[in-house]
Phi, psi and omega in degrees: 000138187247105189294000193260312188285342178281340185284317178311293175322301192296305166304357166278292195303329195286331171283339151296346178269002175124339201293159176277077195275115194234161170231161163051045183235165167223149164289118186251341176174145191261146200259132165246143174285192179277344167273357171099354180309122169272134180253025185150176164238158163253142172246147172250158165277128168299324198271326196249340178086350186287142219250138147251148176246133190248116175253161184186150184298330196209137186233094183260113170264115190246045197249026185045226186322320163277043200277331177278320174321321174287307189299316157296345178279318182292322176209101178296021162259340192275088189292323189270173191254142167260357177201166185245149193247131177230129190298121179279077200319218189290159172230157208203119186248120165261157191305331191240158176266149175258330186118193194227122169208156171232123157217181179204152180209179209292337172287316172270148176286337189216146168315133157234122167266116188255109203249137156292137163200129186035062201036021165237207178209151171274153142224172186193183161211168184220181160079023166266098174303127175229184188276135166309105183217168182264006173231067172295141169226181184287109170284128177330303179306333181287331179279306190300322187298334177271327165286345154321286198280327152321316182273350170294314212257335196261349178039069170222133178283130161266122197247172188278307173336325180296315209277121191257312196206153186225119165217168176252129154228202190224142160224151189295139168240153173309105187303125161250091181314351174257358149253101210269011167244130192308347170276357163254015179256164178262139181314122188248000000 
């Protein structure tokens, strides 16, 4: 799967159906009618600083880990979080295919997954609570953790030279206020 190609395809399809498609923008306010229904958003172009009003029949808050910022625009009384932020931890792209698996053992505190992809392998781990940032990155100790866990589990030496790419992201986990650990939160 090429996620960049998929994102561009979605944007082009949406534009052909009449959607306003913007990039490098932030929602800074909600536009409401006299009854309080949200009818659009005010956005700021993060490259130029210009602001625009975008009107719509429907506004969907699909901003992933930034969900709370939009909810606070809707209600200034919205003081509680709706999501915890979990690093969709390091993902490594390996030069060979190892097969599919998802494992957790007593020595590891997190699940490690392995997924074949186009003759290669994507391996990663999730559920490490992190601070929200728009530039997540894979930390060296996470990369080493995945290499070690794969070597242990697959009983094959997985070396840093087998790694073609490394990336990380942040995803929201639906907040359950009774569970402080992201590993016990619902996946969002």
